[in-house]
Amino acid sequence: MAGTVSSRRRGRRLAADTGLLAVAAAFALPLAWVLLSSVDPHADLRVKAPDGLTLGNFDAILTPEITFTPLLNSLILCGGATLLTVVCAVLAAYPLSRFRSRLNRPFLLTILFATSLPITAIMVPVYALFVRVDLIDTVHGTILFFAASQLPFAIWLMKNFMDGVPKELEEAAWTDGASTLQSLARIVLPLMGPGVSVVTVFSFVMMWGNFFVPFMLLLTPDQMPASVSINEFFGNRGMVAYGQLAAFSVVYSTPVILLYLLISRRLGGGFALGGAVKG
Amino acid sequence: MNGGARRLRSLGRALPLSPAVVLLLLFLAGPIGYCAFIAFTDLQLTGQAHASFVGLANFRRAFGDEEFLNAVWLTLVFTVVSSLLGQNTLGLALAALMRRASKPVRTLTGGVVITAWVLPEVVAGFLLYAFFRREGTLNALLDQLHLPSQNWLFTLPILAVSFANVWRGTAFSMLVYSAALNEIPGEIEEAAEVDGARGRRLWWHITLPMIRRSIGTNLMLNTLQTLSVFGLIWVMTRGGPGGRSQTLPLFMYEQAFQNSMIGYGTAVALLLLVVGSLFSLVYLRLLRTEV
């Protein structure tokens, strides 16, 4: 009996492994294309073994104009917006997590509601509004909008993380005469370091990859982040150099993949956002 | 403590909320309100001093506009194929298989699927563009298998972008369902198995009912994300050829900018926002006990 059970289990495992590997292979093909093409001197649109190895594609794109300026722009835009998001989210989460108020529940419900609104839909009116108030084509305007669009989710996530820090420690600090802000900075924040870093990295990754917001709100080519400037490979340069496009994609994507690895490790492979999604 | 002092104290406590509230009001609620306003005007991009109020004209025009109805239909196809059938079902299947699979396979598959998800939208668009192009990987594979190849982005553009969205978005469902399945106590399934429930029956009568809340919330979130996809489709097809992959966000963009009719484009945006809000409200209902 025990023999048949364990052999059934082994059979199931084999079936599951086969199924998963098939899906993994299908998902890996487009990824393989970008990796192989980036070092292929004669890259085209097919996945194939490179005709020899070259770093020429990387050499060609690692210039201020093609790579460094757009990446720096991305960094300024996403870094600025992330900083603003995280600071505002920490401050907002604190009263929501610590004090009882009749307004907490409606506020949180509104935030949760806003979390799932299709932000894409409001980009046309945002553009019209930004033209009106003279924020169009400004980096600070784009940062402010980016931060606002990421805030609902950041507040929600931050509040959930903050709820996990026991309240007794702060109450002790208050008895000793610490102010609210002091206890937030000295006691709560250090205890929820992983939570803050998850919100920070997640916000940054979301904005780093966002195309539509800077595409709409920025006009000057010098200010474009990588998510928009990558289009240049396609439309305006005539012949598409696929090898260079692949190399640029690799350079542009690597930071967010590393950052994601960083937080997923920090959470022990678990996924905190899944928990946030459940409520 | 008297009322005034209490009010002052609660005001002081709410103070840290103010930066967030100001940002949200100015840059999120503001544009949404502005959206609701200009959707009823004939605002254009150029050559117009004042926009005038035109009532429901933009909406009436939309429902008589074949291109708009085409975009609604394509949005429906895109959402059903990529989010409902694709991301949701594939994500659940992956999560279920992962519980039985060996650890290296689990790690490898999870890694590949999540990488597709973490990649910037535009990069994902390029990778899938390369995959589906006439000279691309998919056709090269079909040739190897002696199956007919075709120019997917031309013949079936909406399906190509839907598959692209499955490729990009499945990881989210996979993670949600992995978490949900892990929360089912092992004893329940074991007990059912001892009672003779196996395979499909175990799945239908025990597992699925236990994760139905996760299924609901995941479906809502997938749908909402899919409704707002722009960059992926823009990079792959620009909504073409001939509008055959033009979902509502791309239609909205085209009307507002290529045709310079901000008022009309915004009316479309408002409709999209209303549909999104309805889904969002359903999602809140599903979560209501937990806030």
Short mmCIF file of N, CA and C in Angstrom, two decimals, chain A residues 8 12-13 16-17 19-21 23-24 26-31 33-34 45-47 84 88 91-92 95-96 99 105 107-109 111-113 116-122 124-130 132 135 141 144-145 147-149 151-152 155-156 205 208-209 211-212 215-216 227 230-231 234 242 245 249 252-253 256-257 260 271 277-279, chain B residues 13 16-17 19-21 23-24 27-28 31-32 34-35 38 45 90 94 97-98 100-102 105 108-109 112-115 117-123 126-127 129-131 133 135-137 140-141 166-167 170 172 175 183 193 198 214 221 224 228 230-231 234-235 238 249 252-253 256-257 262 266 269 272-273 276-277 280-281 283-284 287-288 290-291:
data_model
loop_
_atom_site.label_atom_id
_atom_site.label_comp_id
_atom_site.label_asym_id
_atom_site.label_seq_id
_atom_site.Cartn_x
_atom_site.Cartn_y
_atom_site.Cartn_z
N ARG A 8 2.53 6.63 -6.69
CA ARG A 8 1.57 7.57 -7.28
C ARG A 8 2.08 8.99 -7.11
N ARG A 12 2.84 11.73 -9.95
CA ARG A 12 2.27 13.08 -9.99
C ARG A 12 3.34 14.14 -10.07
N ARG A 13 4.40 13.91 -9.30
CA ARG A 13 5.47 14.90 -9.32
C ARG A 13 6.06 15.01 -10.71
N ALA A 16 3.70 16.93 -12.90
CA ALA A 16 3.73 18.35 -12.57
C ALA A 16 5.01 18.99 -13.09
N ASP A 17 6.14 18.30 -12.90
CA ASP A 17 7.42 18.83 -13.38
C ASP A 17 7.39 19.03 -14.89
N GLY A 19 4.78 19.44 -16.88
CA GLY A 19 3.90 20.55 -17.22
C GLY A 19 4.57 21.89 -16.98
N LEU A 20 5.17 22.02 -15.81
CA LEU A 20 5.80 23.30 -15.47
C LEU A 20 6.96 23.62 -16.41
N LEU A 21 7.75 22.59 -16.74
CA LEU A 21 8.89 22.85 -17.62
C LEU A 21 8.43 23.30 -19.00
N VAL A 23 5.69 25.04 -19.66
CA VAL A 23 5.30 26.45 -19.54
C VAL A 23 6.54 27.33 -19.41
N ALA A 24 7.49 26.87 -18.60
CA ALA A 24 8.70 27.66 -18.40
C ALA A 24 9.42 27.86 -19.73
N ALA A 26 8.12 27.92 -22.74
CA ALA A 26 7.37 28.89 -23.56
C ALA A 26 7.62 30.31 -23.06
N PHE A 27 7.63 30.48 -21.75
CA PHE A 27 7.86 31.82 -21.19
C PHE A 27 9.29 32.28 -21.41
N ALA A 28 10.22 31.30 -21.49
CA ALA A 28 11.64 31.67 -21.57
C ALA A 28 12.05 32.11 -22.97
N LEU A 29 11.30 31.68 -24.00
CA LEU A 29 11.73 31.98 -25.38
C LEU A 29 11.97 33.47 -25.63
N PRO A 30 10.98 34.34 -25.31
CA PRO A 30 11.24 35.77 -25.54
C PRO A 30 12.40 36.31 -24.70
N LEU A 31 12.57 35.76 -23.51
CA LEU A 31 13.68 36.21 -22.66
C LEU A 31 15.01 35.76 -23.27
N TRP A 33 15.58 35.36 -26.34
CA TRP A 33 15.87 36.20 -27.50
C TRP A 33 16.67 37.44 -27.10
N VAL A 34 16.22 38.10 -26.03
CA VAL A 34 16.88 39.36 -25.68
C VAL A 34 18.30 39.10 -25.19
N LEU A 45 15.24 38.83 -35.50
CA LEU A 45 14.10 38.70 -34.59
C LEU A 45 13.89 37.28 -34.06
N ARG A 46 14.71 36.33 -34.54
CA ARG A 46 14.52 34.96 -34.09
C ARG A 46 15.42 34.61 -32.91
N VAL A 47 14.96 33.69 -32.08
CA VAL A 47 15.86 33.12 -31.08
C VAL A 47 16.81 32.19 -31.82
N LEU A 84 9.17 60.81 -2.52
CA LEU A 84 7.96 61.53 -2.14
C LEU A 84 6.86 60.55 -1.71
N CYS A 88 5.40 60.41 2.19
CA CYS A 88 3.97 60.68 2.39
C CYS A 88 3.25 59.44 2.92
N LEU A 91 4.06 58.84 6.69
CA LEU A 91 3.34 59.81 7.52
C LEU A 91 1.85 59.49 7.56
N ALA A 92 1.28 59.15 6.41
CA ALA A 92 -0.16 58.91 6.36
C ALA A 92 -0.52 57.62 7.08
N PRO A 95 -1.08 57.73 11.54
CA PRO A 95 -2.37 57.91 12.23
C PRO A 95 -3.39 56.83 11.88
N LEU A 96 -3.33 56.32 10.65
CA LEU A 96 -4.30 55.30 10.25
C LEU A 96 -4.11 54.02 11.02
N PHE A 99 -4.18 55.47 15.60
CA PHE A 99 -5.27 56.13 16.31
C PHE A 99 -6.61 55.67 15.78
N ARG A 105 -11.91 54.32 8.49
CA ARG A 105 -12.48 53.33 7.58
C ARG A 105 -12.87 53.92 6.23
N PHE A 107 -11.63 56.54 4.87
CA PHE A 107 -10.39 56.92 4.19
C PHE A 107 -9.72 55.70 3.57
N LEU A 108 -9.63 54.63 4.36
CA LEU A 108 -8.97 53.43 3.84
C LEU A 108 -9.74 52.82 2.67
N LEU A 109 -11.06 52.86 2.76
CA LEU A 109 -11.85 52.32 1.65
C LEU A 109 -11.64 53.15 0.38
N ILE A 111 -8.96 54.85 -0.33
CA ILE A 111 -7.62 54.53 -0.81
C ILE A 111 -7.62 53.22 -1.58
N LEU A 112 -8.29 52.23 -1.02
CA LEU A 112 -8.32 50.92 -1.66
C LEU A 112 -9.04 51.01 -3.00
N PHE A 113 -10.08 51.81 -3.02
CA PHE A 113 -10.83 52.04 -4.25
C PHE A 113 -9.91 52.68 -5.30
N SER A 116 -7.28 50.57 -7.28
CA SER A 116 -7.59 49.75 -8.44
C SER A 116 -8.21 50.53 -9.60
N LEU A 117 -8.24 51.86 -9.51
CA LEU A 117 -8.73 52.63 -10.65
C LEU A 117 -7.75 52.54 -11.83
N PRO A 118 -8.27 52.48 -13.05
CA PRO A 118 -7.35 52.48 -14.20
C PRO A 118 -6.76 53.87 -14.44
N ILE A 119 -5.54 54.09 -13.96
CA ILE A 119 -4.90 55.40 -14.06
C ILE A 119 -4.71 55.82 -15.52
N THR A 120 -4.52 54.83 -16.39
CA THR A 120 -4.39 55.11 -17.82
C THR A 120 -5.51 56.02 -18.30
N ALA A 121 -6.72 55.78 -17.78
CA ALA A 121 -7.88 56.51 -18.27
C ALA A 121 -7.75 58.01 -18.02
N ILE A 122 -7.06 58.41 -16.97
CA ILE A 122 -7.06 59.85 -16.68
C ILE A 122 -5.87 60.58 -17.32
N VAL A 124 -5.31 61.55 -20.38
CA VAL A 124 -5.67 62.64 -21.29
C VAL A 124 -6.10 63.89 -20.52
N PRO A 125 -7.05 63.77 -19.55
CA PRO A 125 -7.34 64.96 -18.74
C PRO A 125 -6.14 65.48 -17.95
N VAL A 126 -5.27 64.59 -17.48
CA VAL A 126 -4.08 65.08 -16.77
C VAL A 126 -3.23 65.93 -17.70
N TYR A 127 -3.12 65.46 -18.94
CA TYR A 127 -2.36 66.25 -19.92
C TYR A 127 -3.00 67.63 -20.09
N ALA A 128 -4.32 67.65 -20.28
CA ALA A 128 -5.01 68.92 -20.48
C ALA A 128 -4.83 69.83 -19.26
N LEU A 129 -4.92 69.23 -18.08
CA LEU A 129 -4.77 69.99 -16.84
C LEU A 129 -3.35 70.54 -16.71
N PHE A 130 -2.37 69.70 -17.04
CA PHE A 130 -0.97 70.11 -16.92
C PHE A 130 -0.63 71.24 -17.90
N ARG A 132 -2.77 73.52 -18.77
CA ARG A 132 -3.41 74.67 -18.13
C ARG A 132 -2.56 75.30 -17.03
N LEU A 135 2.42 72.81 -16.01
CA LEU A 135 3.30 71.77 -15.47
C LEU A 135 3.73 70.79 -16.56
N GLY A 141 6.65 68.31 -12.22
CA GLY A 141 5.23 67.99 -12.42
C GLY A 141 5.02 66.50 -12.59
N LEU A 144 5.42 64.73 -9.29
CA LEU A 144 4.25 64.88 -8.42
C LEU A 144 3.11 63.95 -8.86
N PHE A 145 2.88 63.87 -10.16
CA PHE A 145 1.80 62.99 -10.60
C PHE A 145 2.14 61.52 -10.37
N ALA A 147 4.01 60.30 -8.06
CA ALA A 147 3.89 60.01 -6.62
C ALA A 147 2.42 59.85 -6.25
N ALA A 148 1.57 60.75 -6.75
CA ALA A 148 0.15 60.66 -6.41
C ALA A 148 -0.46 59.36 -6.92
N SER A 149 -0.03 58.94 -8.13
CA SER A 149 -0.65 57.73 -8.67
C SER A 149 -0.20 56.48 -7.92
N LEU A 151 0.63 56.56 -4.65
CA LEU A 151 0.34 56.73 -3.21
C LEU A 151 -0.74 55.80 -2.64
N PRO A 152 -1.89 55.66 -3.30
CA PRO A 152 -2.91 54.82 -2.67
C PRO A 152 -2.38 53.45 -2.28
N ILE A 155 0.24 53.68 0.59
CA ILE A 155 -0.34 53.91 1.91
C ILE A 155 -0.97 52.63 2.44
N TRP A 156 -1.69 51.96 1.56
CA TRP A 156 -2.36 50.72 1.95
C TRP A 156 -1.36 49.69 2.45
N VAL A 205 10.12 50.21 -8.83
CA VAL A 205 10.04 49.28 -9.95
C VAL A 205 8.84 49.61 -10.84
N TRP A 208 9.70 52.82 -12.79
CA TRP A 208 10.81 52.58 -13.72
C TRP A 208 10.27 51.99 -15.03
N GLY A 209 9.30 51.10 -14.90
CA GLY A 209 8.77 50.44 -16.08
C GLY A 209 7.62 51.19 -16.74
N PHE A 211 5.46 53.51 -18.87
CA PHE A 211 5.69 54.17 -20.14
C PHE A 211 4.74 55.34 -20.37
N PHE A 212 3.47 55.14 -20.06
CA PHE A 212 2.45 56.08 -20.48
C PHE A 212 2.57 57.45 -19.79
N PHE A 215 5.48 59.47 -21.18
CA PHE A 215 5.17 59.61 -22.61
C PHE A 215 4.19 60.76 -22.83
N MET A 216 3.24 60.91 -21.90
CA MET A 216 2.25 61.96 -22.03
C MET A 216 2.75 63.29 -21.48
N SER A 227 12.18 54.46 -20.41
CA SER A 227 10.97 53.79 -20.86
C SER A 227 10.42 54.41 -22.14
N ILE A 230 13.50 54.39 -25.40
CA ILE A 230 13.72 53.11 -26.06
C ILE A 230 12.95 53.06 -27.38
N ASN A 231 11.88 53.83 -27.47
CA ASN A 231 11.11 53.92 -28.70
C ASN A 231 11.93 54.42 -29.89
N PHE A 234 13.12 52.31 -32.65
CA PHE A 234 12.12 51.81 -33.55
C PHE A 234 11.76 52.81 -34.60
N TYR A 242 18.68 45.35 -34.15
CA TYR A 242 18.08 44.52 -33.12
C TYR A 242 19.04 44.17 -31.99
N LEU A 245 19.13 47.13 -29.73
CA LEU A 245 17.87 47.21 -29.01
C LEU A 245 17.86 46.20 -27.85
N SER A 249 17.75 46.92 -23.88
CA SER A 249 16.72 46.32 -23.04
C SER A 249 17.34 45.65 -21.83
N TYR A 252 18.58 48.34 -19.41
CA TYR A 252 17.47 49.05 -18.79
C TYR A 252 16.70 48.17 -17.80
N SER A 253 16.63 46.87 -18.06
CA SER A 253 15.83 45.98 -17.21
C SER A 253 16.59 45.47 -15.99
N VAL A 256 15.84 46.76 -12.24
CA VAL A 256 14.59 46.40 -11.58
C VAL A 256 14.56 44.92 -11.22
N ILE A 257 15.19 44.09 -12.05
CA ILE A 257 15.22 42.66 -11.72
C ILE A 257 16.05 42.43 -10.46
N TYR A 260 14.06 43.61 -7.50
CA TYR A 260 13.01 42.66 -7.15
C TYR A 260 13.59 41.48 -6.39
N PHE A 271 5.70 36.38 -0.53
CA PHE A 271 5.27 37.51 -1.33
C PHE A 271 4.28 38.36 -0.56
N VAL A 277 -2.99 42.02 -1.29
CA VAL A 277 -4.09 41.88 -2.21
C VAL A 277 -5.29 41.23 -1.55
N LYS A 278 -5.00 40.32 -0.63
CA LYS A 278 -6.11 39.65 0.03
C LYS A 278 -6.81 40.58 1.00
N GLY A 279 -6.15 41.68 1.39
CA GLY A 279 -6.82 42.65 2.24
C GLY A 279 -6.16 42.80 3.59
N ARG B 13 -3.46 64.80 15.45
CA ARG B 13 -3.16 63.42 15.07
C ARG B 13 -3.32 63.19 13.58
N PRO B 16 -0.24 64.30 10.10
CA PRO B 16 0.67 63.57 9.19
C PRO B 16 -0.01 63.11 7.90
N LEU B 17 -1.33 63.03 7.90
CA LEU B 17 -2.04 62.63 6.69
C LEU B 17 -2.00 63.70 5.61
N PRO B 19 0.18 65.73 3.88
CA PRO B 19 0.90 65.73 2.59
C PRO B 19 0.28 64.76 1.59
N ALA B 20 -0.05 63.56 2.08
CA ALA B 20 -0.64 62.57 1.18
C ALA B 20 -1.98 63.05 0.65
N VAL B 21 -2.79 63.61 1.55
CA VAL B 21 -4.12 64.05 1.13
C VAL B 21 -4.02 65.17 0.09
N LEU B 23 -1.53 65.77 -2.02
CA LEU B 23 -1.09 65.19 -3.30
C LEU B 23 -2.24 64.46 -4.00
N LEU B 24 -2.97 63.66 -3.22
CA LEU B 24 -4.05 62.88 -3.82
C LEU B 24 -5.15 63.77 -4.36
N PHE B 27 -3.54 65.85 -7.54
CA PHE B 27 -3.06 65.15 -8.73
C PHE B 27 -3.84 63.90 -9.09
N LEU B 28 -4.78 63.49 -8.25
CA LEU B 28 -5.59 62.33 -8.61
C LEU B 28 -7.07 62.69 -8.65
N PRO B 31 -7.60 65.67 -11.39
CA PRO B 31 -7.76 65.23 -12.78
C PRO B 31 -9.04 64.43 -13.02
N ILE B 32 -9.45 63.63 -12.04
CA ILE B 32 -10.68 62.86 -12.25
C ILE B 32 -11.88 63.82 -12.35
N TYR B 34 -11.69 66.97 -13.25
CA TYR B 34 -11.50 67.70 -14.50
C TYR B 34 -11.95 66.85 -15.68
N CYS B 35 -11.67 65.54 -15.57
CA CYS B 35 -12.08 64.59 -16.60
C CYS B 35 -13.60 64.60 -16.73
N ILE B 38 -14.42 68.06 -18.60
CA ILE B 38 -14.16 68.29 -20.02
C ILE B 38 -14.76 67.22 -20.92
N LEU B 45 -7.33 70.35 -29.17
CA LEU B 45 -5.92 70.55 -28.85
C LEU B 45 -5.44 71.92 -29.34
N LEU B 90 -4.15 30.16 -16.19
CA LEU B 90 -2.77 29.69 -16.22
C LEU B 90 -2.10 29.91 -14.87
N LEU B 94 -0.52 26.94 -12.71
CA LEU B 94 0.88 26.94 -12.30
C LEU B 94 1.00 26.79 -10.79
N LEU B 97 0.21 23.18 -9.87
CA LEU B 97 1.28 22.25 -10.25
C LEU B 97 2.49 22.43 -9.35
N MET B 98 2.74 23.66 -8.96
CA MET B 98 3.94 23.93 -8.16
C MET B 98 3.92 23.21 -6.82
N ARG B 100 3.04 20.27 -6.31
CA ARG B 100 3.44 18.86 -6.46
C ARG B 100 4.82 18.72 -7.06
N ALA B 101 5.30 19.77 -7.68
CA ALA B 101 6.54 19.65 -8.44
C ALA B 101 7.75 19.59 -7.52
N SER B 102 8.87 19.20 -8.10
CA SER B 102 10.11 19.17 -7.32
C SER B 102 10.65 20.59 -7.19
N VAL B 105 12.47 22.54 -10.19
CA VAL B 105 11.55 22.91 -11.27
C VAL B 105 10.67 24.07 -10.84
N LEU B 108 12.75 27.27 -10.88
CA LEU B 108 13.04 27.69 -12.24
C LEU B 108 11.81 28.32 -12.90
N THR B 109 10.68 27.62 -12.83
CA THR B 109 9.47 28.13 -13.47
C THR B 109 9.05 29.46 -12.85
N VAL B 112 11.32 32.28 -14.08
CA VAL B 112 11.09 32.73 -15.46
C VAL B 112 9.80 33.54 -15.56
N VAL B 113 8.73 33.02 -14.94
CA VAL B 113 7.43 33.69 -15.04
C VAL B 113 7.48 35.06 -14.35
N ILE B 114 8.14 35.12 -13.21
CA ILE B 114 8.20 36.39 -12.49
C ILE B 114 9.09 37.39 -13.23
N THR B 115 10.16 36.92 -13.87
CA THR B 115 11.00 37.84 -14.64
C THR B 115 10.18 38.53 -15.72
N TRP B 117 7.22 39.28 -15.61
CA TRP B 117 6.33 40.24 -14.94
C TRP B 117 7.07 41.50 -14.50
N VAL B 118 8.34 41.31 -14.06
CA VAL B 118 9.09 42.44 -13.51
C VAL B 118 9.64 43.34 -14.62
N LEU B 119 9.84 42.77 -15.81
CA LEU B 119 10.40 43.56 -16.92
C LEU B 119 9.57 44.82 -17.17
N PRO B 120 10.24 45.92 -17.54
CA PRO B 120 9.49 47.12 -17.91
C PRO B 120 8.53 46.83 -19.06
N GLU B 121 7.40 47.51 -19.02
CA GLU B 121 6.33 47.28 -19.99
C GLU B 121 6.81 47.34 -21.45
N VAL B 122 7.62 48.35 -21.74
CA VAL B 122 8.04 48.54 -23.13
C VAL B 122 8.98 47.42 -23.57
N VAL B 123 9.85 46.98 -22.66
CA VAL B 123 10.75 45.88 -23.00
C VAL B 123 9.93 44.62 -23.26
N PHE B 126 8.58 44.82 -26.70
CA PHE B 126 9.55 44.50 -27.75
C PHE B 126 9.80 43.00 -27.85
N LEU B 127 9.94 42.36 -26.72
CA LEU B 127 10.23 40.92 -26.74
C LEU B 127 9.11 40.16 -27.42
N TYR B 129 6.92 41.47 -29.50
CA TYR B 129 6.90 41.91 -30.90
C TYR B 129 7.84 41.01 -31.71
N ALA B 130 9.05 40.84 -31.17
CA ALA B 130 10.02 39.99 -31.85
C ALA B 130 9.50 38.56 -31.96
N PHE B 131 8.80 38.12 -30.95
CA PHE B 131 8.30 36.75 -30.92
C PHE B 131 7.24 36.53 -32.00
N ARG B 133 6.54 38.51 -34.74
CA ARG B 133 6.76 39.04 -36.09
C ARG B 133 6.87 37.93 -37.12
N GLU B 135 9.22 37.37 -39.19
CA GLU B 135 10.54 36.74 -39.15
C GLU B 135 10.88 36.26 -37.73
N GLY B 136 9.88 36.24 -36.87
CA GLY B 136 10.18 36.01 -35.46
C GLY B 136 10.24 34.57 -35.04
N THR B 137 10.38 34.39 -33.70
CA THR B 137 10.61 33.06 -33.13
C THR B 137 9.44 32.11 -33.33
N ALA B 140 9.45 30.69 -36.76
CA ALA B 140 10.61 29.81 -36.93
C ALA B 140 10.30 28.45 -36.31
N LEU B 141 9.65 28.47 -35.16
CA LEU B 141 9.27 27.22 -34.49
C LEU B 141 8.24 26.44 -35.30
N VAL B 166 -0.81 37.87 -21.41
CA VAL B 166 -0.74 36.67 -20.58
C VAL B 166 0.70 36.43 -20.14
N TRP B 167 1.61 36.57 -21.09
CA TRP B 167 3.03 36.36 -20.80
C TRP B 167 3.48 37.30 -19.69
N THR B 170 0.81 36.85 -15.98
CA THR B 170 0.42 35.63 -15.27
C THR B 170 1.07 35.50 -13.90
N PHE B 172 1.42 37.47 -11.51
CA PHE B 172 0.63 38.03 -10.42
C PHE B 172 -0.39 37.01 -9.92
N LEU B 175 1.25 34.14 -8.07
CA LEU B 175 1.64 34.46 -6.70
C LEU B 175 0.43 34.51 -5.77
N GLU B 183 -2.47 28.39 2.12
CA GLU B 183 -3.21 28.63 3.36
C GLU B 183 -4.23 27.55 3.65
N GLU B 193 -9.03 13.04 0.87
CA GLU B 193 -8.41 12.00 0.07
C GLU B 193 -8.62 10.62 0.71
N ARG B 198 -10.66 12.27 -5.03
CA ARG B 198 -9.38 12.36 -5.72
C ARG B 198 -9.46 13.27 -6.91
N SER B 214 -10.12 34.35 -3.06
CA SER B 214 -8.93 34.76 -3.81
C SER B 214 -9.22 34.80 -5.30
N LEU B 221 -8.76 42.24 -9.92
CA LEU B 221 -7.52 42.98 -10.12
C LEU B 221 -6.94 42.76 -11.51
N LEU B 224 -8.94 44.86 -13.91
CA LEU B 224 -8.62 46.28 -13.81
C LEU B 224 -7.27 46.59 -14.44
N SER B 228 -6.36 48.84 -18.29
CA SER B 228 -5.52 50.03 -18.43
C SER B 228 -4.21 49.76 -19.18
N PHE B 230 -1.66 50.00 -21.88
CA PHE B 230 -1.45 50.87 -23.03
C PHE B 230 -0.11 50.57 -23.71
N GLY B 231 0.97 50.67 -22.94
CA GLY B 231 2.31 50.57 -23.50
C GLY B 231 2.57 49.28 -24.27
N TRP B 234 0.76 49.46 -27.55
CA TRP B 234 1.34 50.56 -28.31
C TRP B 234 2.64 50.11 -28.98
N VAL B 235 3.50 49.46 -28.21
CA VAL B 235 4.79 49.03 -28.76
C VAL B 235 4.60 47.95 -29.82
N ARG B 238 0.71 49.53 -32.14
CA ARG B 238 0.12 50.87 -32.18
C ARG B 238 -1.39 50.83 -32.37
N PRO B 249 -8.05 52.31 -24.30
CA PRO B 249 -7.01 53.31 -24.00
C PRO B 249 -6.33 53.85 -25.25
N MET B 252 -8.76 56.17 -27.05
CA MET B 252 -8.81 57.43 -26.31
C MET B 252 -7.62 58.32 -26.70
N TYR B 253 -6.44 57.71 -26.71
CA TYR B 253 -5.24 58.46 -27.05
C TYR B 253 -5.31 58.99 -28.48
N ALA B 256 -7.80 61.91 -28.78
CA ALA B 256 -7.37 63.13 -28.11
C ALA B 256 -6.18 63.77 -28.81
N PHE B 257 -5.24 62.97 -29.33
CA PHE B 257 -4.00 63.55 -29.84
C PHE B 257 -3.84 63.50 -31.35
N ILE B 262 -9.69 66.58 -27.56
CA ILE B 262 -9.50 66.24 -26.16
C ILE B 262 -10.84 65.93 -25.49
N THR B 266 -11.60 62.44 -23.81
CA THR B 266 -11.85 62.40 -22.38
C THR B 266 -13.17 61.73 -22.05
N ALA B 269 -12.37 58.31 -21.95
CA ALA B 269 -11.65 58.06 -20.71
C ALA B 269 -12.61 57.94 -19.54
N LEU B 272 -14.28 54.65 -19.50
CA LEU B 272 -13.33 53.64 -19.02
C LEU B 272 -13.20 53.71 -17.50
N LEU B 273 -13.17 54.94 -17.00
CA LEU B 273 -13.04 55.16 -15.57
C LEU B 273 -14.28 54.65 -14.83
N GLY B 276 -14.12 50.93 -14.78
CA GLY B 276 -13.11 50.58 -13.78
C GLY B 276 -13.63 50.75 -12.37
N SER B 277 -14.36 51.84 -12.13
CA SER B 277 -14.90 52.09 -10.78
C SER B 277 -15.88 51.00 -10.38
N SER B 280 -13.97 48.12 -9.41
CA SER B 280 -13.30 48.44 -8.16
C SER B 280 -14.27 48.31 -6.98
N LEU B 281 -15.52 48.73 -7.18
CA LEU B 281 -16.52 48.62 -6.11
C LEU B 281 -16.82 47.16 -5.80
N TYR B 283 -14.78 44.76 -6.19
CA TYR B 283 -13.60 44.30 -5.48
C TYR B 283 -13.66 44.68 -4.00
N LEU B 284 -14.09 45.92 -3.72
CA LEU B 284 -14.24 46.35 -2.33
C LEU B 284 -15.27 45.50 -1.59
N LEU B 287 -13.85 42.38 -0.44
CA LEU B 287 -12.90 42.52 0.67
C LEU B 287 -13.55 43.07 1.93
N ARG B 288 -14.86 43.35 1.87
CA ARG B 288 -15.43 44.29 2.85
C ARG B 288 -15.23 43.88 4.30
N GLU B 290 -12.70 42.78 5.64
CA GLU B 290 -11.33 42.80 6.14
C GLU B 290 -10.75 44.17 6.42
N VAL B 291 -11.48 45.25 6.07
CA VAL B 291 -10.92 46.57 6.33
C VAL B 291 -11.31 47.02 7.74
#
